[in-house]
Amino acid sequence: MSDEKTGRLITEEEWRAHRAASLAIAPERLAQAGGIPLVLISYQQRLLATTAAHQVTVIEKSRRTGITWAAGADAVLTSAADFTAGGMDTLYIGYNLDMAREFVDTCAMWARTFKRGAAAVEEFLFQDDKPDKFIQAFRIKFASGFEIVALASRPRSLRGRQGYVIIDEAAFHDDLPGVMTAALALLIWGGKVLVISTHDAADNPFNKLILDIRAGRKPYALMRIDFDDALSEGLYERICFVTNKVWSPEAEAKWRSDIVAFYGDSADEELFCIPSEGDGAWLSAPLIEARQRAGAPVLQIARKDEFTHWPEHLREADVKEWCERELLPLLSNLDPQLNHYLGGDYGRVSDLSVLWPLAVTKTMKRVTPFVVEMKNIPFDQQKQILKYICDRLPRLCAQKHDATGLGMAIAEFAVQKYGEHRCEAVMLSQNWYRENAQPLKSGFEDDAIEIPMDADIASDLRLVAVKNGVAHIPPLKSGVKKDRHGDAAVALMLAYAATRASVAEYGYEPVRSGPSGEADWLFPESSSAGRSLW
């Protein structure tokens, strides 16, 4: 489905057509040979793969997608294994007694399925640090010597324990930060933590944890499975298999429509991982103003319509003269020891084209040396200005360019010129904004960025809004004409994303010539002692 229409906005007919098309592309995904589906759906398999590779995994999910069920399988495989195979106790923490009982029942089912030796499920009481209080819990014992234990949602429940902690429906715990602090202490001796939840409002500690991960503040693995993700990967097909029904795109579309209607206005939060009360302005005016600094110029170049029809050599000469007058002094004064990055957003007639470089200081602050805004500039000259900047930015490590619509040609030019390993043509989408907007916002919040003191740029940043939990540029209303429409905000977001990109850097030492013009390593007597080439 397109990013423009997601979640409960998708109609029953649109979902039917989407699923019919996906089945035509990959019919083999429905089931294995003989019509028997895989034990775990693909996103459930990813859960096990992710927890195996990371000490801390956080999952934001839709309701009733079988994530906890898959976590039960993970728990059994972990606790039924011996120590040399990575076995350990599993410590499950739900927010009520029924959840604990249901999870242990699920684990008992998996234990029988995996044919592991599990003892009978027994209820027991243990005394906490207050004599008059007891915490109810449940357990399964394995022949490995490890066990699965369900504990109360209290930090002290983990005291003195070690193992794999599963915190289920984390957003609904009374003291999630306290439970998380206690759970993370178990990592010291090789434990693991899995945090699972649907959302419960934007200001909930669980949502703040998600935002911290996306911002790079927390080095945890993050998975997101909303209702449509689960359906696309086979949730309703599995339901049909278990309930002995015949699956079809029409039946799934009808079932999906009924579920969405049942949740009504709560569907966004309950099914589509969008925390409530999260819409509104993305950045506040005081926060933007706090990061503005004088001294970083915003260079503007605009030409009249007839400029487009000038002979090529005249257009090139005109823009070259502008670059050498306006850009060269700024580029010549940049610190050659700092890494530089670039983001570009492109327009032609109504929208601006904006090139936004960023320098990363030794303290990891992203500093803007200047911004270039181009109005009514032909594409060839936009490429000319882009190349002029890129060829002179010291230690240019990475670039990201908007390849949506008109930007495709310039983004492709940049990739061809500077290489796909250092330059990316970005198709802006809801998922891209979801992953890249929060790190930039955190840069503003953490005083990790400096931007020009410019009213138009501040206006562009204020234009960014939050809709369905994701930052985006609202579309222009029909018939409204504006000189700019959030162009600088998009360019900055691309530039900031470039600073976070993984780029391979290579160093080299040129080979000097020997007496006959050959490389001097062929003539040891003329080589510098101890010199190495790499």
Coordinates of C-alpha atoms in Angstrom, one line a residue:
M1 CA 0.0 0.0 0.0
S2 CA 1.2 3.6 -0.6
D3 CA 2.4 5.7 2.3
E4 CA -0.2 8.3 1.5
K5 CA -3.0 6.1 2.7
T6 CA -2.4 3.9 5.7
G7 CA -4.1 2.2 8.7
R8 CA -7.8 2.7 9.0
L9 CA -7.9 5.0 6.0
I10 CA -7.6 2.0 3.8
T11 CA -10.9 0.8 2.6
E12 CA -12.1 -2.9 2.4
E13 CA -11.9 -2.8 -1.4
E14 CA -8.4 -1.3 -1.4
W15 CA -7.1 -4.0 1.0
R16 CA -8.7 -6.7 -1.1
A17 CA -7.0 -5.4 -4.2
H18 CA -3.7 -5.1 -2.4
R19 CA -3.7 -8.6 -1.1
A20 CA -4.8 -10.1 -4.4
A21 CA -1.9 -8.3 -6.0
S22 CA 0.6 -9.5 -3.4
L23 CA -0.6 -13.1 -3.8
A24 CA -0.1 -12.9 -7.5
I25 CA 3.5 -11.8 -6.9
A26 CA 4.5 -14.3 -4.3
P27 CA 1.9 -17.1 -4.0
E28 CA 4.5 -19.5 -2.5
R29 CA 4.5 -17.5 0.7
L30 CA 1.1 -18.8 1.7
A31 CA 2.1 -22.2 2.7
Q32 CA 4.7 -24.9 2.4
A33 CA 4.2 -27.8 0.1
G34 CA 1.1 -29.8 1.0
G35 CA -0.6 -26.7 2.3
I36 CA 0.9 -26.7 5.8
P37 CA 2.1 -23.3 6.9
L38 CA 5.4 -22.7 8.7
V39 CA 5.1 -22.9 12.5
L40 CA 6.0 -19.3 12.9
I41 CA 4.9 -16.4 10.7
S42 CA 7.8 -14.4 9.2
Y43 CA 7.6 -11.5 11.7
Q44 CA 7.5 -14.1 14.5
Q45 CA 10.6 -15.6 13.1
R46 CA 12.2 -12.2 13.0
L47 CA 11.5 -11.8 16.7
L48 CA 13.6 -14.9 17.5
A49 CA 16.3 -13.9 15.1
T50 CA 16.5 -10.4 16.7
T51 CA 16.6 -11.5 20.3
A52 CA 19.3 -14.0 19.4
A53 CA 21.5 -11.2 17.9
H54 CA 20.8 -8.4 20.5
Q55 CA 20.8 -8.2 24.2
V56 CA 17.9 -5.8 24.3
T57 CA 15.0 -5.9 21.8
V58 CA 11.9 -3.6 21.9
I59 CA 8.8 -4.3 19.9
E60 CA 5.9 -1.9 19.2
K61 CA 3.0 -3.9 18.0
S62 CA -0.7 -4.2 17.2
R63 CA -3.0 -6.2 19.4
R64 CA -3.5 -9.9 18.9
T65 CA -0.8 -10.4 16.3
G66 CA 0.8 -13.4 18.1
I67 CA 4.0 -11.6 19.3
T68 CA 3.7 -12.9 22.9
W69 CA 2.9 -16.3 21.5
A70 CA 6.2 -16.2 19.6
A71 CA 8.0 -14.9 22.7
G72 CA 6.8 -18.0 24.4
A73 CA 8.6 -20.2 21.9
D74 CA 11.7 -18.1 22.4
A75 CA 11.5 -18.5 26.1
V76 CA 11.2 -22.3 25.8
L77 CA 14.1 -22.6 23.4
T78 CA 16.2 -20.4 25.7
S79 CA 15.4 -22.1 29.0
A80 CA 15.3 -25.7 27.7
A81 CA 18.9 -25.3 26.3
D82 CA 21.8 -26.1 28.5
F83 CA 24.3 -23.5 29.7
T84 CA 26.9 -24.2 26.9
A85 CA 24.2 -23.6 24.3
G86 CA 23.2 -20.2 25.8
G87 CA 20.5 -21.5 28.1
M88 CA 19.3 -19.3 31.0
D89 CA 16.2 -18.7 33.1
T90 CA 13.4 -16.8 31.5
L91 CA 11.7 -14.2 33.7
Y92 CA 8.3 -13.1 32.4
I93 CA 6.8 -9.9 33.7
G94 CA 3.2 -9.0 32.7
Y95 CA 1.1 -6.4 34.4
N96 CA -1.5 -8.7 35.9
L97 CA -2.0 -12.3 37.1
D98 CA -4.0 -13.5 34.1
M99 CA -1.2 -12.5 31.7
A100 CA 1.3 -14.5 33.7
R101 CA -0.9 -17.6 33.7
E102 CA -1.6 -17.3 29.9
F103 CA 2.1 -16.9 29.1
V104 CA 3.1 -19.9 31.2
D105 CA 0.3 -22.0 29.5
T106 CA 1.7 -20.9 26.1
C107 CA 5.2 -21.9 27.1
A108 CA 3.9 -25.3 28.3
M109 CA 2.4 -25.8 24.9
W110 CA 5.7 -25.0 23.2
A111 CA 7.6 -27.3 25.6
R112 CA 5.4 -30.2 24.7
T113 CA 5.7 -29.3 21.0
F114 CA 9.5 -29.1 21.2
K115 CA 9.5 -32.4 23.2
R116 CA 11.6 -30.9 25.9
G117 CA 11.4 -32.2 29.5
A118 CA 9.2 -29.7 31.3
A119 CA 7.9 -30.4 34.8
A120 CA 4.4 -29.7 35.8
V121 CA 3.4 -26.0 36.2
E122 CA 3.2 -25.1 39.8
E123 CA 2.1 -22.0 41.7
F124 CA 4.3 -20.8 44.5
L125 CA 4.7 -17.9 46.9
F126 CA 7.8 -16.1 47.9
Q127 CA 8.4 -13.4 50.4
D128 CA 9.6 -10.0 49.3
D129 CA 11.5 -7.5 51.4
K130 CA 8.2 -6.6 53.2
P131 CA 7.1 -9.4 55.5
D132 CA 3.4 -8.7 55.1
K133 CA 3.4 -8.9 51.3
F134 CA 3.8 -11.8 48.9
I135 CA 4.1 -12.0 45.2
Q136 CA 2.4 -14.7 43.2
A137 CA 4.3 -16.3 40.4
F138 CA 4.3 -19.4 38.1
R139 CA 7.1 -21.6 36.7
I140 CA 8.0 -24.4 34.4
K141 CA 11.1 -26.4 35.2
F142 CA 13.3 -28.0 32.5
A143 CA 15.7 -30.8 32.5
S144 CA 18.4 -28.3 31.6
G145 CA 18.1 -26.9 35.2
F146 CA 16.7 -23.6 33.9
E147 CA 13.1 -22.5 34.3
I148 CA 10.5 -20.1 33.1
V149 CA 9.2 -18.0 35.9
A150 CA 6.4 -15.4 35.8
L151 CA 6.9 -12.6 38.2
A152 CA 5.0 -9.6 39.4
S153 CA 5.5 -6.2 37.8
R154 CA 7.8 -4.8 40.5
P155 CA 11.5 -3.9 40.2
R156 CA 12.3 -6.0 43.3
S157 CA 10.9 -9.1 41.7
L158 CA 14.2 -9.3 39.7
R159 CA 16.4 -8.9 42.7
G160 CA 19.0 -11.7 42.9
R161 CA 17.9 -13.2 39.6
Q162 CA 19.7 -13.7 36.3
G163 CA 18.4 -14.6 32.8
Y164 CA 16.2 -13.5 29.9
V165 CA 13.6 -10.9 31.0
I166 CA 10.4 -10.5 29.0
I167 CA 8.4 -7.4 29.8
D168 CA 5.0 -7.8 28.2
E169 CA 2.5 -4.9 27.4
A170 CA 5.1 -2.6 28.9
A171 CA 3.1 0.6 28.3
F172 CA 0.6 -0.6 30.9
H173 CA 3.0 -1.3 33.8
D174 CA 2.8 1.0 36.8
D175 CA 6.6 1.6 37.0
L176 CA 8.1 0.7 33.6
P177 CA 11.2 2.8 34.2
G178 CA 11.9 1.0 37.5
V179 CA 11.3 -2.4 36.0
M180 CA 13.5 -1.6 33.0
T181 CA 16.3 -0.4 35.3
A182 CA 16.1 -3.7 37.3
A183 CA 16.0 -5.7 34.1
L184 CA 18.9 -4.0 32.4
A185 CA 21.1 -4.8 35.4
L186 CA 20.9 -8.5 34.3
L187 CA 22.8 -7.7 31.1
I188 CA 26.1 -7.5 33.1
W189 CA 26.2 -11.2 33.4
G190 CA 25.0 -12.1 29.9
G191 CA 21.2 -11.7 30.3
K192 CA 18.8 -10.5 27.7
V193 CA 15.7 -8.2 27.7
L194 CA 12.7 -8.3 25.4
V195 CA 10.1 -5.4 25.8
I196 CA 6.8 -5.9 24.0
S197 CA 3.8 -3.6 24.0
T198 CA 1.0 -1.8 22.2
H199 CA 0.9 1.9 22.7
D200 CA -0.9 3.8 25.5
A201 CA -0.6 7.5 24.6
A202 CA 2.3 9.6 23.4
D203 CA 3.6 10.6 26.8
N204 CA 3.8 7.1 28.1
P205 CA 7.3 5.8 29.1
F206 CA 7.1 3.1 26.5
N207 CA 6.6 5.6 23.6
K208 CA 9.5 7.7 25.0
L209 CA 11.6 4.5 25.0
I210 CA 10.7 4.0 21.3
L211 CA 11.6 7.6 20.4
D212 CA 14.9 7.3 22.3
I213 CA 15.8 4.2 20.2
R214 CA 14.9 5.9 16.9
A215 CA 16.9 8.9 18.0
G216 CA 19.9 6.8 18.7
R217 CA 19.9 7.5 22.4
K218 CA 19.4 3.8 23.3
P219 CA 21.4 1.2 21.5
Y220 CA 18.6 -1.3 21.4
A221 CA 17.1 -3.4 18.5
L222 CA 13.6 -2.1 17.5
M223 CA 10.8 -3.9 15.7
R224 CA 7.5 -2.5 14.6
I225 CA 4.6 -4.8 13.7
D226 CA 1.3 -3.1 13.0
F227 CA -2.0 -4.8 12.1
D228 CA -1.4 -4.4 8.3
D229 CA 2.2 -5.6 8.6
A230 CA 0.9 -8.8 10.3
L231 CA -1.8 -9.3 7.7
S232 CA 0.5 -8.8 4.8
E233 CA 2.9 -11.4 6.3
G234 CA 0.1 -14.0 6.9
L235 CA -1.8 -13.4 10.1
Y236 CA -5.2 -14.0 8.7
E237 CA -4.0 -16.9 6.6
R238 CA -2.8 -18.5 9.9
I239 CA -6.2 -17.8 11.5
C240 CA -8.0 -19.5 8.6
F241 CA -5.6 -22.5 8.9
V242 CA -6.2 -22.9 12.6
T243 CA -10.0 -22.3 12.4
N244 CA -10.4 -24.5 9.3
K245 CA -11.6 -21.7 7.1
V246 CA -10.8 -21.0 3.4
W247 CA -8.6 -17.9 2.9
S248 CA -9.2 -15.4 0.2
P249 CA -8.4 -11.8 -0.4
E250 CA -12.1 -11.0 -0.1
A251 CA -12.5 -12.8 3.2
E252 CA -9.4 -11.1 4.6
A253 CA -10.5 -7.7 3.5
K254 CA -13.9 -8.2 5.1
W255 CA -12.4 -9.5 8.4
R256 CA -9.9 -6.6 8.5
S257 CA -12.7 -4.1 7.9
D258 CA -14.7 -5.6 10.8
I259 CA -11.8 -5.5 13.2
V260 CA -10.9 -1.8 12.3
A261 CA -14.6 -0.9 12.8
F262 CA -14.7 -2.6 16.1
Y263 CA -11.9 -0.5 17.5
G264 CA -13.2 2.7 15.9
D265 CA -11.3 5.8 16.9
S266 CA -8.9 3.6 19.0
A267 CA -7.8 1.7 15.9
D268 CA -4.8 3.9 15.3
E269 CA -3.3 3.2 18.7
E270 CA -4.6 -0.3 19.2
L271 CA -3.9 -1.7 15.7
F272 CA -1.5 0.7 13.9
C273 CA 1.1 1.6 16.5
I274 CA 0.2 5.3 16.6
P275 CA 0.2 6.6 20.1
S276 CA -2.8 8.9 20.9
E277 CA -2.5 12.6 21.6
G278 CA 0.6 12.8 19.4
D279 CA -0.6 15.1 16.6
G280 CA 0.5 18.7 16.3
A281 CA 3.6 20.8 15.7
W282 CA 6.8 18.8 15.4
L283 CA 9.2 21.4 16.8
S284 CA 8.3 24.3 19.0
A285 CA 9.3 27.8 18.1
P286 CA 11.4 28.3 21.3
L287 CA 13.3 25.1 20.5
I288 CA 14.1 26.2 17.0
E289 CA 15.2 29.6 18.1
A290 CA 17.4 28.1 20.7
R291 CA 19.5 26.3 18.1
Q292 CA 19.8 29.3 15.7
R293 CA 23.2 30.9 15.5
A294 CA 24.3 34.1 13.8
G295 CA 27.1 33.9 11.2
A296 CA 25.8 31.0 9.0
P297 CA 24.6 32.7 5.8
V298 CA 21.6 31.6 3.8
L299 CA 22.7 32.1 0.1
Q300 CA 19.9 32.7 -2.3
I301 CA 20.1 32.5 -6.1
A302 CA 17.1 33.2 -8.3
R303 CA 16.8 33.8 -12.0
K304 CA 14.0 35.0 -14.3
D305 CA 12.2 32.6 -16.6
E306 CA 14.2 33.6 -19.7
F307 CA 17.4 32.4 -18.1
T308 CA 16.3 28.9 -18.9
H309 CA 16.6 29.6 -22.6
W310 CA 20.0 31.2 -22.5
P311 CA 22.8 29.4 -24.4
E312 CA 24.4 26.7 -22.3
H313 CA 27.8 28.4 -22.0
L314 CA 26.2 31.6 -20.8
R315 CA 24.2 29.9 -18.2
E316 CA 27.2 28.0 -17.0
A317 CA 29.3 31.2 -16.9
D318 CA 26.7 33.1 -15.0
V319 CA 26.3 30.4 -12.3
K320 CA 30.1 29.9 -12.1
E321 CA 30.6 33.6 -11.4
W322 CA 27.9 33.4 -8.7
C323 CA 29.6 30.3 -7.1
E324 CA 33.0 31.9 -7.1
R325 CA 31.7 35.2 -5.6
E326 CA 29.3 33.7 -3.0
L327 CA 30.4 30.1 -2.3
L328 CA 34.1 30.0 -2.7
P329 CA 35.0 32.3 0.2
L330 CA 32.8 30.2 2.5
L331 CA 34.1 26.8 1.3
S332 CA 37.7 28.0 1.5
N333 CA 37.3 28.8 5.2
L334 CA 35.8 25.4 6.3
D335 CA 37.8 23.4 8.8
P336 CA 39.7 20.7 6.7
Q337 CA 39.8 18.4 9.8
L338 CA 36.1 18.0 10.2
N339 CA 33.8 15.6 8.4
H340 CA 31.2 17.2 6.2
Y341 CA 27.8 15.9 5.0
L342 CA 25.1 17.2 2.6
G343 CA 21.4 17.0 2.2
G344 CA 19.4 18.2 -0.9
D345 CA 15.7 18.9 -1.5
Y346 CA 14.8 19.8 -5.1
G347 CA 12.1 21.9 -6.8
R348 CA 11.8 23.8 -10.0
V349 CA 9.1 26.4 -10.3
S350 CA 6.9 26.7 -7.2
D351 CA 9.2 25.0 -4.7
L352 CA 12.8 25.9 -3.8
S353 CA 15.8 23.7 -4.2
V354 CA 17.8 23.6 -0.9
L355 CA 21.4 22.3 -0.3
W356 CA 22.2 22.0 3.3
P357 CA 25.8 21.0 4.4
L358 CA 26.6 20.0 7.9
A359 CA 30.0 19.8 9.6
V360 CA 30.4 17.3 12.6
T361 CA 32.6 18.7 15.3
K362 CA 34.7 16.6 17.7
T363 CA 31.9 16.8 20.2
M364 CA 29.5 15.4 17.6
K365 CA 27.6 18.6 17.2
R366 CA 26.2 19.2 13.7
V367 CA 27.1 22.7 12.7
T368 CA 25.6 24.4 9.6
P369 CA 28.3 26.4 7.7
F370 CA 25.8 27.9 5.2
V371 CA 22.6 27.0 3.3
V372 CA 22.0 27.5 -0.4
E373 CA 18.4 28.2 -1.7
M374 CA 17.8 28.1 -5.4
K375 CA 14.7 29.6 -7.0
N376 CA 13.7 29.0 -10.6
I377 CA 17.1 27.6 -11.5
P378 CA 17.3 25.1 -14.4
F379 CA 18.2 21.5 -13.5
D380 CA 21.6 21.7 -15.3
Q381 CA 22.6 24.7 -13.2
Q382 CA 21.3 23.1 -10.0
K383 CA 23.7 20.2 -10.8
Q384 CA 26.5 22.7 -11.4
I385 CA 26.0 24.3 -8.0
L386 CA 25.8 20.9 -6.3
K387 CA 29.0 19.8 -7.9
Y388 CA 30.8 23.0 -7.0
I389 CA 29.9 22.5 -3.4
C390 CA 30.6 18.8 -3.2
D391 CA 34.0 19.1 -4.9
R392 CA 35.1 21.6 -2.3
L393 CA 33.5 20.4 1.0
P394 CA 36.4 19.0 3.1
R395 CA 36.2 15.3 4.0
L396 CA 32.8 14.9 2.3
C397 CA 31.6 11.6 3.8
A398 CA 28.0 11.2 2.8
Q399 CA 25.1 12.8 1.0
K400 CA 21.4 12.2 0.8
H401 CA 19.2 13.7 -1.9
D402 CA 15.4 13.7 -2.3
A403 CA 14.7 11.5 -5.3
T404 CA 10.9 12.0 -5.1
G405 CA 9.4 13.6 -8.2
L406 CA 11.5 16.3 -9.8
G407 CA 14.5 15.5 -7.5
M408 CA 15.1 12.1 -9.2
A409 CA 17.4 13.5 -12.0
I410 CA 19.6 15.5 -9.6
A411 CA 19.8 12.7 -7.0
E412 CA 20.8 10.3 -9.8
F413 CA 23.5 12.7 -11.0
A414 CA 24.9 12.9 -7.5
V415 CA 25.0 9.1 -7.0
Q416 CA 26.7 8.6 -10.4
K417 CA 29.2 11.4 -9.7
Y418 CA 30.1 10.5 -6.1
G419 CA 29.3 6.9 -5.8
E420 CA 26.5 4.9 -4.2
H421 CA 28.5 4.1 -1.1
R422 CA 28.7 7.8 -0.1
C423 CA 25.5 9.1 -1.8
E424 CA 21.9 8.0 -1.6
A425 CA 18.9 8.9 -3.7
V426 CA 16.1 8.9 -1.1
M427 CA 12.5 8.2 -1.9
L428 CA 10.8 10.1 0.9
S429 CA 8.0 8.1 2.5
Q430 CA 6.1 7.7 5.7
N431 CA 8.5 5.0 6.8
W432 CA 11.5 7.1 6.0
Y433 CA 10.2 10.0 8.0
R434 CA 9.3 7.7 10.9
E435 CA 12.9 6.5 11.1
N436 CA 14.7 9.7 10.4
A437 CA 12.7 12.6 11.9
Q438 CA 13.1 11.6 15.5
P439 CA 16.9 11.7 15.5
L440 CA 16.9 15.2 14.1
K441 CA 14.3 16.3 16.7
S442 CA 16.5 14.8 19.4
G443 CA 19.4 16.8 18.0
F444 CA 17.4 20.0 18.6
E445 CA 16.4 18.8 22.1
D446 CA 20.0 17.8 23.1
D447 CA 21.6 21.0 21.7
A448 CA 23.5 18.8 19.2
I449 CA 22.8 21.0 16.2
E450 CA 23.3 24.6 15.0
I451 CA 21.2 26.2 12.2
P452 CA 21.2 29.7 10.6
M453 CA 19.4 32.5 12.2
D454 CA 16.8 32.9 9.4
A455 CA 13.1 33.5 9.7
D456 CA 12.2 31.5 6.5
I457 CA 14.1 28.5 7.7
A458 CA 12.4 28.7 11.1
S459 CA 9.1 28.9 9.3
D460 CA 9.9 25.8 7.2
L461 CA 10.7 23.9 10.4
R462 CA 7.6 25.0 12.1
L463 CA 5.6 23.8 9.1
V464 CA 6.5 20.2 9.9
A465 CA 3.6 18.5 11.7
V466 CA 2.9 15.2 13.3
K467 CA 0.2 13.1 11.8
N468 CA -0.6 9.5 12.7
G469 CA 2.5 9.7 15.0
V470 CA 4.9 10.5 12.1
A471 CA 6.5 13.9 11.2
H472 CA 5.6 15.1 7.7
I473 CA 5.2 18.1 5.5
P474 CA 1.5 18.9 5.1
P475 CA 0.4 19.2 1.5
L476 CA -0.5 22.6 0.1
K477 CA -4.2 23.3 0.0
S478 CA -5.7 23.4 -3.5
G479 CA -5.3 26.8 -5.2
V480 CA -2.8 28.1 -2.6
K481 CA 0.6 29.3 -4.0
K482 CA 3.6 29.9 -1.7
D483 CA 7.2 30.7 -2.4
R484 CA 8.4 27.9 -0.1
H485 CA 6.8 24.8 1.4
G486 CA 9.0 23.2 4.1
D487 CA 11.9 22.8 1.6
A488 CA 14.6 23.7 4.1
A489 CA 13.2 21.3 6.7
V490 CA 13.4 18.4 4.3
A491 CA 17.0 19.3 3.2
L492 CA 18.1 19.5 6.9
M493 CA 16.4 16.2 7.7
L494 CA 18.3 14.6 4.8
A495 CA 21.6 16.2 5.8
Y496 CA 21.2 15.0 9.4
A497 CA 20.4 11.5 8.2
A498 CA 23.6 11.6 6.1
T499 CA 25.6 12.3 9.3
R500 CA 24.1 9.1 10.8
A501 CA 24.9 7.0 7.7
S502 CA 27.5 4.2 7.9
V503 CA 30.2 5.1 5.4
A504 CA 33.4 3.2 4.8
E505 CA 36.4 5.6 4.9
Y506 CA 39.7 4.7 3.3
G507 CA 43.2 6.2 3.7
Y508 CA 46.1 5.8 1.4
E509 CA 49.7 6.9 0.9
P510 CA 50.7 7.7 -2.7
V511 CA 53.6 5.7 -4.1
R512 CA 56.6 7.8 -5.0
S513 CA 58.5 7.3 -8.2
G514 CA 62.0 5.8 -8.3
P515 CA 64.9 6.9 -10.4
S516 CA 63.5 5.4 -13.6
G517 CA 60.0 6.6 -13.0
E518 CA 59.0 3.3 -11.5
A519 CA 57.4 2.9 -8.1
D520 CA 60.1 3.3 -5.5
W521 CA 59.1 0.0 -3.8
L522 CA 60.9 -1.6 -6.8
F523 CA 64.1 0.1 -5.6
P524 CA 64.5 -0.6 -1.9
E525 CA 67.7 1.4 -1.7
S526 CA 65.7 4.6 -2.5
S527 CA 62.8 3.9 -0.3
S528 CA 62.2 5.5 3.1
A529 CA 63.0 3.2 5.9
G530 CA 60.1 1.6 7.6
R531 CA 57.5 3.0 5.2
S532 CA 54.3 0.9 4.7
L533 CA 51.8 1.1 2.0
W534 CA 48.0 0.4 2.6

